[in-house]
XYZ file of C-alpha atoms in Angstrom:
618
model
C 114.279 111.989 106.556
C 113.973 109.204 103.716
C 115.460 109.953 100.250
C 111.939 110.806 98.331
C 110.865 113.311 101.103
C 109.582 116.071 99.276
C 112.032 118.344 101.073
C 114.947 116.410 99.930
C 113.986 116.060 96.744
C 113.683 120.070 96.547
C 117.412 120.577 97.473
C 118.245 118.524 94.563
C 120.386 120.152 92.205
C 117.987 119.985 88.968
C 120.114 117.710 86.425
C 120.494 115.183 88.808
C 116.202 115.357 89.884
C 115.337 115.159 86.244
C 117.991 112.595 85.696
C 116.428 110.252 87.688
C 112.839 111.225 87.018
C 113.637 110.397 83.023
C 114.869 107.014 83.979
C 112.011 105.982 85.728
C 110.103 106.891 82.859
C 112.602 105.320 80.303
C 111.780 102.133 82.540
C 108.301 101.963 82.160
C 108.632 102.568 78.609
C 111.010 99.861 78.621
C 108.657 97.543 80.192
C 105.409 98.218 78.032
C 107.123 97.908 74.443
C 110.568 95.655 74.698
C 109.786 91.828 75.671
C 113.087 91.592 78.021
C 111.689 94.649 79.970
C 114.522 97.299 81.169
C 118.245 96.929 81.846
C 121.262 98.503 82.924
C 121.569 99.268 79.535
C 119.244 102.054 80.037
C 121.689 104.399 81.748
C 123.855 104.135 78.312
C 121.445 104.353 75.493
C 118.663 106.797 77.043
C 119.999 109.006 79.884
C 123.089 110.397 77.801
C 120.396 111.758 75.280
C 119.030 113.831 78.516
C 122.502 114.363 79.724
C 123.003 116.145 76.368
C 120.467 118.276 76.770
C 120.628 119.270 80.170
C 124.372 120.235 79.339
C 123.383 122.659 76.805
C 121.154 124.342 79.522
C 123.850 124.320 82.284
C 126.306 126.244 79.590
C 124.148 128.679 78.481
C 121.003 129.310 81.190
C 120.769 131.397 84.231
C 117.359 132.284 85.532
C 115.112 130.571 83.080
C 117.099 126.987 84.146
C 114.449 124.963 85.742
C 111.987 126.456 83.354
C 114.444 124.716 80.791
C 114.659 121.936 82.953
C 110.751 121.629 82.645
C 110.185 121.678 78.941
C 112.856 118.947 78.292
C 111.889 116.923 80.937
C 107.871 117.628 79.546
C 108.878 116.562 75.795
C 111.219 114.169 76.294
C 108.044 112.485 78.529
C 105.073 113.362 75.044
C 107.775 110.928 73.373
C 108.015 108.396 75.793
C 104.106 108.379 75.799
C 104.000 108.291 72.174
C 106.283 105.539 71.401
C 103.951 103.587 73.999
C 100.427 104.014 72.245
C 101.792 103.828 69.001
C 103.358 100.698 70.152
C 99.995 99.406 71.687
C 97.799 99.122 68.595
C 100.833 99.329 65.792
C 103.786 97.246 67.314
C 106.077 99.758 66.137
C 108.086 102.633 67.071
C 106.256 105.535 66.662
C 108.212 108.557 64.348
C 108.252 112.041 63.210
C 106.771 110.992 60.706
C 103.597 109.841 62.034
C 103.025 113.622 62.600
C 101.373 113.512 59.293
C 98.728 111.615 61.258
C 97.563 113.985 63.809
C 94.588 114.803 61.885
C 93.239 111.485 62.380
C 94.406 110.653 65.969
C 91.961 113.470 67.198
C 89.511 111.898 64.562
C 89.783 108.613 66.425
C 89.958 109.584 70.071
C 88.104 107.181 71.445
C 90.521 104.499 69.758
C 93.110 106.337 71.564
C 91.646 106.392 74.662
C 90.829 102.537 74.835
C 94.727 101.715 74.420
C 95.294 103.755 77.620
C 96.356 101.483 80.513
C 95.725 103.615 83.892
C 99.379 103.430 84.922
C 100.559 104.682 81.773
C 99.953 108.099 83.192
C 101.976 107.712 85.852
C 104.650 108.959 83.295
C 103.113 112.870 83.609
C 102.664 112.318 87.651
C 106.287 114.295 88.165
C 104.546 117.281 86.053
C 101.667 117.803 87.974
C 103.650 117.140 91.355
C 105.872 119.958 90.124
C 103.641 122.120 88.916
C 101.827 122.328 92.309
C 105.053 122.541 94.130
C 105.738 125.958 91.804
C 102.599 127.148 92.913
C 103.582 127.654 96.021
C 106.220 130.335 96.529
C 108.155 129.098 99.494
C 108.942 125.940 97.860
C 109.137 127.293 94.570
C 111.796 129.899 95.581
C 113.955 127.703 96.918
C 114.050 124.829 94.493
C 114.536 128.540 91.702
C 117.083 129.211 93.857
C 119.298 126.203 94.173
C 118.619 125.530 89.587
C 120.300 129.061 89.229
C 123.948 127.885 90.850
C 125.903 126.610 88.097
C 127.449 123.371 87.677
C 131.022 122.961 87.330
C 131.755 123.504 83.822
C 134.975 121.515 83.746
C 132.379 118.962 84.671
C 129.775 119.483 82.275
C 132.163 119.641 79.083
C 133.619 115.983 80.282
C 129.448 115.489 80.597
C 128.839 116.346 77.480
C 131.653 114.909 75.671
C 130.789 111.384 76.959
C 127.211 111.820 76.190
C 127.667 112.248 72.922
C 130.563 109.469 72.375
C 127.939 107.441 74.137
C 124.808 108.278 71.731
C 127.198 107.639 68.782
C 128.257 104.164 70.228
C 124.416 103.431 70.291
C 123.143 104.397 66.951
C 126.148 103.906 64.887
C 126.957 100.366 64.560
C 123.206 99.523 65.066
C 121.870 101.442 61.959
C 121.739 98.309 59.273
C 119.155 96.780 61.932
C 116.444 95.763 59.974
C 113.740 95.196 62.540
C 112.587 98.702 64.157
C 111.867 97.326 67.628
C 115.366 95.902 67.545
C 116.622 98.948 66.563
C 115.457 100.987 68.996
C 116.363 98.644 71.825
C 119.995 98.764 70.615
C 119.833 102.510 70.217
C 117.662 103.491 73.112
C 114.217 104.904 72.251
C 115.533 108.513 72.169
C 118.573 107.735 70.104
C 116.390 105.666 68.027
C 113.901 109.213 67.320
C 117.136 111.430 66.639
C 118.238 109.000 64.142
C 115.185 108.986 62.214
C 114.777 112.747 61.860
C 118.750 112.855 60.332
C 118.410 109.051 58.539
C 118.060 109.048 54.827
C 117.309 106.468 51.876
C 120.430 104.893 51.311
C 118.501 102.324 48.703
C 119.067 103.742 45.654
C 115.924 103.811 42.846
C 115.806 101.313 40.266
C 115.696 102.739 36.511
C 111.987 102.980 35.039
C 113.286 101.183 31.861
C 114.400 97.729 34.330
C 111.350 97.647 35.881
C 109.133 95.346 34.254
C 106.507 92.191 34.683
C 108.805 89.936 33.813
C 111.397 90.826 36.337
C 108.607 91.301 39.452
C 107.574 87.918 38.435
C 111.234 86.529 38.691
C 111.507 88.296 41.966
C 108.231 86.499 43.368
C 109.220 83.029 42.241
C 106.489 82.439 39.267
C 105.239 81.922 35.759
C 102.838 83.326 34.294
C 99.996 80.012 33.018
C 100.132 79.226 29.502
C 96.155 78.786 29.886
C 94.462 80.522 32.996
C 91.690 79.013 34.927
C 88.250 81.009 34.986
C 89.674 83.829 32.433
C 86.732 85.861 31.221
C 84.234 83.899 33.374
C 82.746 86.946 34.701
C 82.926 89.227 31.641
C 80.273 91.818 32.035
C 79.674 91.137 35.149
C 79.188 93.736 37.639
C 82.453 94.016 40.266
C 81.374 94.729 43.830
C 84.032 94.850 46.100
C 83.104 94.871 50.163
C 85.966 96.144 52.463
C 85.162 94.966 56.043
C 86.811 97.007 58.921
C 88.750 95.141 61.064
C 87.687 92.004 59.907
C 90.134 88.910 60.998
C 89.843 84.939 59.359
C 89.250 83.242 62.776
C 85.837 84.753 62.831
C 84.950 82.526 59.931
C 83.189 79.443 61.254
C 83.919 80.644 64.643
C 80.583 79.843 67.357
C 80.689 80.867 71.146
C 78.755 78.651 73.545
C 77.027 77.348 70.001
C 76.081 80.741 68.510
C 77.414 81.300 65.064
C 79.253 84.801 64.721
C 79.130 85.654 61.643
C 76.137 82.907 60.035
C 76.246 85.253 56.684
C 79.943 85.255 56.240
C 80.286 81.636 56.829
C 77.427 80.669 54.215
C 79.379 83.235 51.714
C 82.640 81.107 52.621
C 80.709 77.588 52.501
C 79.357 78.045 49.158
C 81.717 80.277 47.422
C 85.767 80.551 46.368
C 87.207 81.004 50.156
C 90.693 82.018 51.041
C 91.677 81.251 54.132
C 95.465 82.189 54.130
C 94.711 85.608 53.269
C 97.255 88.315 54.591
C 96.820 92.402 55.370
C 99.141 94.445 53.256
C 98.523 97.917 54.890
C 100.856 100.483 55.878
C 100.224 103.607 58.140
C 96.902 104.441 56.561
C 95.349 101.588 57.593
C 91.927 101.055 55.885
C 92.931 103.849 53.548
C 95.914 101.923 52.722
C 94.163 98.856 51.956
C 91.929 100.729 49.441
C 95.152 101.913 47.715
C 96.562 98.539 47.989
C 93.797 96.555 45.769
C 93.357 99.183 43.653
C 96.447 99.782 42.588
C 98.323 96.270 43.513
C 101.217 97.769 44.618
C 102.865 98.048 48.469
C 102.406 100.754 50.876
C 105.019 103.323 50.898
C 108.201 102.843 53.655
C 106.572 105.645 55.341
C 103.391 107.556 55.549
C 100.051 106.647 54.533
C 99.316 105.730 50.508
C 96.782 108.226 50.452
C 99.352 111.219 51.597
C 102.767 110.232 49.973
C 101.010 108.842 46.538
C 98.156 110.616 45.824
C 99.770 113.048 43.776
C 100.644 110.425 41.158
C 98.881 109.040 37.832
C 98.309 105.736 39.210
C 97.456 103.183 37.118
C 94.487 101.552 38.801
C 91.773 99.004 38.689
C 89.492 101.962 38.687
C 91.505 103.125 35.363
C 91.123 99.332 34.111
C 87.451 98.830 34.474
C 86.511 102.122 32.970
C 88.239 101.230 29.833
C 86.597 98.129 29.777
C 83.194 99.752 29.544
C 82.769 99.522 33.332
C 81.552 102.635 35.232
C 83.250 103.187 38.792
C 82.491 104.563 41.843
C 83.325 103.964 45.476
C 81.359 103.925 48.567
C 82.278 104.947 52.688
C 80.460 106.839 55.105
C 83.006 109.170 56.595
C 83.891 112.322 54.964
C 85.845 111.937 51.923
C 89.105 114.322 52.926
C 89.108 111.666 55.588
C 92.708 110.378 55.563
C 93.207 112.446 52.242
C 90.704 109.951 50.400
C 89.345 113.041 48.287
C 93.030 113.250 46.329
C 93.629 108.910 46.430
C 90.149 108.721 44.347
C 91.252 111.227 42.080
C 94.526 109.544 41.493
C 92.598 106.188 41.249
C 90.405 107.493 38.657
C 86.942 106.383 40.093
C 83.950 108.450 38.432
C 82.201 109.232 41.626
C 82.366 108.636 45.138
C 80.277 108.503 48.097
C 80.649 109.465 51.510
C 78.840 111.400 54.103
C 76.942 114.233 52.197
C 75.533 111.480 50.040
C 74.902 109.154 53.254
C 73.765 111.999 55.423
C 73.560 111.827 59.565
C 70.969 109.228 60.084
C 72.033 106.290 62.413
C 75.651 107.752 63.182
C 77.942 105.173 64.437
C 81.295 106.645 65.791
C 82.709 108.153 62.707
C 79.800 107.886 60.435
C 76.433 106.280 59.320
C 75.855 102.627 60.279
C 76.838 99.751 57.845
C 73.075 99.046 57.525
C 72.690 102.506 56.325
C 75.937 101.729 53.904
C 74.159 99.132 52.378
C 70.842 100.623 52.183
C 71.576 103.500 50.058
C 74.481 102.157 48.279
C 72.576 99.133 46.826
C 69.815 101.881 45.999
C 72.355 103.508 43.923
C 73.900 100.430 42.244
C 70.284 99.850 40.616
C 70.268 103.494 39.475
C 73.890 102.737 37.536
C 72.817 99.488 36.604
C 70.212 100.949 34.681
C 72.572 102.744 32.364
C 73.113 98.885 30.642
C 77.222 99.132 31.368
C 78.600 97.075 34.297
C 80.138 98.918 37.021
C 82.929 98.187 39.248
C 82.251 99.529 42.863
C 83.803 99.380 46.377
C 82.032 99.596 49.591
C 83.972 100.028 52.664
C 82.031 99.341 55.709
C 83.143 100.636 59.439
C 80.856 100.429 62.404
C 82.867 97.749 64.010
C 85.822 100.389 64.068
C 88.278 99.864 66.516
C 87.420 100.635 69.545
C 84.368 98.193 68.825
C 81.629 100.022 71.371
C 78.860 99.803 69.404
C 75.593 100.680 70.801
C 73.747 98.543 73.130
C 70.683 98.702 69.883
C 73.417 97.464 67.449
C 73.835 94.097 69.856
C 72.379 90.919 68.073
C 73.747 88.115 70.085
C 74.330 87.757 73.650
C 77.825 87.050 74.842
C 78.815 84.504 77.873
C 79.749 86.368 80.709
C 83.417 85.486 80.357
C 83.352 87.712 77.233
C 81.437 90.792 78.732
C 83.708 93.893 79.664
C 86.604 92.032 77.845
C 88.344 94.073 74.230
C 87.728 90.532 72.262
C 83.936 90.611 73.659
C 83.390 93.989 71.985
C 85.571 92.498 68.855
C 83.258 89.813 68.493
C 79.541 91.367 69.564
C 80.448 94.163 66.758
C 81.507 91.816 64.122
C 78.305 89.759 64.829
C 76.652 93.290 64.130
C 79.014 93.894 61.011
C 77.998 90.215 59.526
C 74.118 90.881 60.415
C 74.359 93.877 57.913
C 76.159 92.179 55.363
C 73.178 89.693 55.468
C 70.640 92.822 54.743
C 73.236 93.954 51.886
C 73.329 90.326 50.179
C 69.208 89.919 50.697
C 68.918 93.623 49.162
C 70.996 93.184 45.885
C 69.188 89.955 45.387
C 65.601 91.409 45.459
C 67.192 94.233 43.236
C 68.470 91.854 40.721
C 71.960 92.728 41.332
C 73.665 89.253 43.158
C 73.222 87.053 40.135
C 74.662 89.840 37.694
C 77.711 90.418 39.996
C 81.183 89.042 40.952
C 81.554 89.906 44.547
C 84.640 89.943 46.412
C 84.978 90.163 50.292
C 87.906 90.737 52.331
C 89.462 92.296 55.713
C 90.617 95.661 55.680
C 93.234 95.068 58.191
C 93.619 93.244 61.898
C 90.811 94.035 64.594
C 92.990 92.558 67.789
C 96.819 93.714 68.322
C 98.272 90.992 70.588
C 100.105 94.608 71.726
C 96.731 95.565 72.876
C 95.203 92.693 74.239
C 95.134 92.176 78.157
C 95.905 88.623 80.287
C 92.128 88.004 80.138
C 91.760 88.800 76.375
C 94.827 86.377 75.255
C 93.105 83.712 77.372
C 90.183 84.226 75.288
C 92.311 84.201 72.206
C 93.455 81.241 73.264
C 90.553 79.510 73.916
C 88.822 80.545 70.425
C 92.451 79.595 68.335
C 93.190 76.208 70.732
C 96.674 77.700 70.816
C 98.155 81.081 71.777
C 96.794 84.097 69.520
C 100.131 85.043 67.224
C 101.759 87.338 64.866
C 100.033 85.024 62.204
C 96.550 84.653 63.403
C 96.544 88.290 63.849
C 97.334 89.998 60.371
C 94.879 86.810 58.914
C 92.163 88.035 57.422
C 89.697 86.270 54.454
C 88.881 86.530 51.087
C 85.617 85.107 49.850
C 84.795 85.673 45.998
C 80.852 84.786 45.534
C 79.121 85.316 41.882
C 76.265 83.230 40.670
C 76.600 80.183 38.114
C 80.892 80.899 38.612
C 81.843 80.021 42.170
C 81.261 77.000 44.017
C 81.733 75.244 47.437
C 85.789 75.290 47.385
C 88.595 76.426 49.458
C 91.885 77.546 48.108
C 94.657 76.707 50.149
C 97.499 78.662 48.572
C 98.146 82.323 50.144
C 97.347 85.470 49.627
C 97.252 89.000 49.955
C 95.711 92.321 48.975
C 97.894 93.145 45.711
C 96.621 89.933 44.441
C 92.801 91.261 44.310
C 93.583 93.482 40.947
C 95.154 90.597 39.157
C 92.347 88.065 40.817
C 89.321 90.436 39.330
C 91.111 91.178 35.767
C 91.249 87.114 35.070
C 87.285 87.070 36.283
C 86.781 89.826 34.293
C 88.924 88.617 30.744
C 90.423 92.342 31.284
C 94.251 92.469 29.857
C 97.029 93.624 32.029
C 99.416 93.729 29.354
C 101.712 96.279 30.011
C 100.273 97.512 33.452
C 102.487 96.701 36.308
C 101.383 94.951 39.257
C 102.953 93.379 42.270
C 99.819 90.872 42.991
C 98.959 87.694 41.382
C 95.880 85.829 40.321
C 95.005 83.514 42.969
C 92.840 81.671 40.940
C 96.193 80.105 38.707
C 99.235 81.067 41.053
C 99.606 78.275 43.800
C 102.822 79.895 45.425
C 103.344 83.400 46.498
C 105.749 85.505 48.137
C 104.390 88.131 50.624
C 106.193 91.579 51.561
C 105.028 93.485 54.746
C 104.930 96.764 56.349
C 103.515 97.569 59.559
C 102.413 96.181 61.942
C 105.161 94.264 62.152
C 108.773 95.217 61.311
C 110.578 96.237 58.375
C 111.386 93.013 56.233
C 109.239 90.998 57.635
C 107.897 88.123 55.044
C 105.642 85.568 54.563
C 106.084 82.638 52.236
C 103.803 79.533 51.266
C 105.016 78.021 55.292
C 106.301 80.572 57.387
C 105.879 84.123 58.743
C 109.913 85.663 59.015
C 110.217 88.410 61.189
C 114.142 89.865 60.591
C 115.970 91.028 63.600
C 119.286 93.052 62.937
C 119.093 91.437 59.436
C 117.887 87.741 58.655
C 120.597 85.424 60.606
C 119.153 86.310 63.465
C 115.182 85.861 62.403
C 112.349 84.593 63.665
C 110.167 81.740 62.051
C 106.665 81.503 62.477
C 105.334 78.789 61.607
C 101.676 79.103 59.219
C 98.737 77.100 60.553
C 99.841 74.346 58.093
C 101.830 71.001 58.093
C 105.146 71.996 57.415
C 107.116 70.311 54.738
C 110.593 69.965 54.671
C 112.850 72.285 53.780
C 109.715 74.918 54.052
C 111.792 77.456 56.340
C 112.084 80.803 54.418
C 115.036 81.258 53.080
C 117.612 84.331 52.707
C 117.139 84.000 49.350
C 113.077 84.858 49.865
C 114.221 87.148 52.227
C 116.492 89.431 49.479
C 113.920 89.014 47.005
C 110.828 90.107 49.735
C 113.320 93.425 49.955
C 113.880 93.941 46.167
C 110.215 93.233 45.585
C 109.710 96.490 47.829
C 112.056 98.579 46.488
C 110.782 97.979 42.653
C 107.397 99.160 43.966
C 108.789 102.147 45.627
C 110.837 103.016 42.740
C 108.028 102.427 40.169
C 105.633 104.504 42.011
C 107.530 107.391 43.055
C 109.044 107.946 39.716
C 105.418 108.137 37.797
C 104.618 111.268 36.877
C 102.573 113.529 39.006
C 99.243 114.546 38.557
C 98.325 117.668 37.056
């Protein structure tokens, strides 16, 4: 009779079945989200967490033991599974606090569902095994049977004891780890969730009265120009602002087999201002995020989406700006608006109106919403009507039918992919994009036959990336690879572009210097001649700032930076960093430097500290 014979396995006492159940799963866990894989050092970072717990249920259960048994063994697998789809699309370590997201996650199932490898749900095979085994009473009574004979205590108290010294070895001297994923390595995945729930914020707030221009300025290494290029060029001008979904920089110019992917975007970028070294800046909200991010030109919070922990502020805003500037405002997405909390961020943001699925209505529903054609129908509709008032507006669109998953419908296909590319994530990436682009073509062609293009300043970034490298499959890094020439990285992948187009302003030239979403604001009040004396801001005007200094948050790990050469990913703190090189010649000397790094951090904390300490909206 071998070892896993079902019989065997029955006579098991139950801490030492669910023992080894856990570690399997622990090691598949191991293997989807940590690059080494497992190791030994498994059995002292993750099973003394279970050991803990099954020690409490040998003191003080009798008859409801395996029952016990069952429910730890159950949650300790829904965070095991959660820490592995959060990793797959986020590259993170999923939290309590991502609770505040359940909402959404049933919102975007078939996201969810996409990121689901098959084998993955070999992790809940032991429940279902188990549950049929319970079903039937023979077997059930005797596996009852042998989980109600107690353990020796003397045995479980020396258990116990060493679990605990053992979790408190792990998480101790590995809590001023700066990167997450190393973090949770060190502590163990389990450890690593306890922690969180019991950590607090040891960084202490700076003072309102320290926190000015001058000092954010200091802190991102520039000056501000004693005469600024292209100030007031675009006074009373209209401000449209397009926010693609999902929308990464290696589309631009990209062709398959000699097919152009996106001809409308690469004509924009051709004959326009075009940024090619344009970063994401989003936190946990995602698109959401990225709307609070250029309005407001300040970083996502540590935690939680924008639109949750901020919205209850009085946020000075672009919005805010361009209405006192004569502009009216208003802002534009087919989902419903208490999508992602977006009814309370618009409020804070002080737009005049928005628009969002009552005004769009259910016509030509594409996963979450109305298409983008139908986005840019009616909006442009309604950009004549406010035109008509004779002020300028300021408005921003955000479009999303080539959401993540990217299965559009087969009548939303306008090019024809090589076979290589069918059935493949990037193939869907790319055939929805192409769709994305075709619209933005109707949109441009509409406000030009309305009058609107040559009376506008248009500016047209990515929301966020479209293609984890988490999510992405053998077959869809190969085609990464061949579209990049090299293999698809941590920089290719939170690329995305900026293209500013306005009639009689812009002209055929690429800007070089990089960028990043709290630089729109500051970009748009230059264009604009609009003052941001005395209204903080942690962007700058790409138009007269040639260096920058780049903060991010999710999607990759806590202090992670990105200077005028380099991505710098931390790992317990920046000694031990990673350097990624940009997809420039590197100059000397052009490794980030601890000095960036500290600064990247402070920069951070004066935005958290600025905006948690405004006062809240009545």
């Amino acid at each position: 009779m071998s070892m896993l014979d079902p019989r065997r396995l029955l006579h098991m006492k139950p801490f030492v079945f669910f023992t080894l159940i856990l570690l399997i799963k622990s090691t598949l866990a191991y293997f989807v989200i940590f690059d080494g894989g497992p190791s030994w050092t498994i059995l002292v970072t993750e099973i003394p967490f279970v050991w803990l717990l099954f020690c409490v249920i040998e003191w003080f259960a009798t008859k409801k033991k395996l029952a016990l048994y069952m429910v730890v063994n159950f949650i300790v697998t829904a965070i095991l599974f959660a820490a592995i789809m959060y990793y797959k699309y986020f590259g993170i370590i999923v939290t309590y606090h991502a609770l505040e997201q359940v909402n959404q996650v049933t919102a975007v199932k078939d996201s969810v569902f996409s990121l689901l490898a098959p084998y993955y749900l070999f992790i809940f095979l032991d429940i279902f095994i188990i549950g049929f085994v319970l079903f039937r009473k023979k077997r059930a009574q005797v596996w009852k049977t042998m989980s109600m004979k107690k353990l020796n205590m003397k045995v479980v108290t020396s258990l116990f004891v060493l679990s605990l010294a053992l979790i408190l070895i792990s998480i101790l001297p590995n809590r001023a780890s700066m990167n997450e994923i190393v973090k949770a390595e060190e502590m163990g995945i389990l450890n690593y969730e306890l922690y969180t729930i019991f950590a607090r914020e040891e960084i202490p707030y700076i003072a309102p009265k320290d926190i000015n221009q001058q000092a954010i300025n200091t802190l991102k290494g520039i000056q501000e120009p004693v005469v600024s290029q292209y100030w007031d060029a675009a006074k009373g001008k209209n401000v449209i602002i397009l926010q693609l979904e999902a929308f990464q920089n290696f589309l631009i110019g990209l062709s398959i087999d000699g097919h152009e992917v996106t001809p409308n975007m690469n004509k924009l970028a051709k004959e326009n201002f075009y940024f090619p070294h344009f970063y994401q800046q989003v936190g946990q909200g995602n698109t959401s995020d990225a709307e609070f991010v250029v309005n407001t030109s300040f970083y996502t919070p540590p935690r939680g989406a924008a639109t949750v922990v901020y919205a209850n502020k009085q946020l000075p805003s672009l919005p805010k700006l361009m209405s006192q500037n004569g502009y009216k405002t208003a802002t534009f997405h087919t989902n419903f608006v208490n999508f992602w909390n977006r009814d309370q961020l618009y409020k804070a943001l002080g737009f005049d109106r928005y628009y969002d699925q009552e005004f769009f209505g259910q016509e030509d529903t594409v996963f979450f919403g109305p298409s983008d054609e139908q986005l840019y129908k009616k909006t442009s509709a309604e950009l004549e009507k406010i035109s008509q008032s004779g002020q300028p507006f300021y408005s921003q669109l955000i479009s999303m039918t080539a959401h993540h998953p990217f299965s559009i419908p087969e009548s939303k296909y306008k090019m024809t992919l090589p076979d290589r590319y069918e059935g493949t994530f990037v193939g869907d990436y790319i055939r929805a994009q192409n769709y994305a682009d075709y619209a933005i073509g109707l949109f441009i062609k509409d406000l030009q036959e309305r009058g609107l293009w040559d009376k506008s300043v248009i500016l047209i970034y990515g929301d966020h990336l479209g293609l984890p490298i988490y999510s992405l499959t053998s077959d869809d890094k190969a085609l990464m690879e061949e579209i990049y020439g090299h293999e698809y990285g941590f920089t290719d992948m939170i690329n995305i572009p900026l293209i500013i187009a306005s009639p009689g302003i812009t002209s055929s030239k690429v800007f070089e210097q990089i960028g990043a979403q709290t630089d729109i604001l500051p970009t748009i009040a230059n264009l604009t001649g609009v003052s941001l004396k005395d209204h903080i801001h942690f962007g700058q005007d790409l138009l007269n700032q040639t260096s920058n200094l780049l903060p991010e948050r999710y999607y990759l790990p806590s202090g992670s930076i990105i200077t005028d050469n380099e991505l710098f990913i931390p790992g317990t703190g920046f000694q031990d960093g990673t350097h990624y090189p940009l997809d420039r010649k590197l100059e000397e000397n052009s490794v980030a430097t601890s000095d960036q790094y500290n600064r990247a951090l402070e920069l951070l904390n004066y935005s958290d500290s600025y905006v948690k300490q405004l006062p809240d909206r009545k």
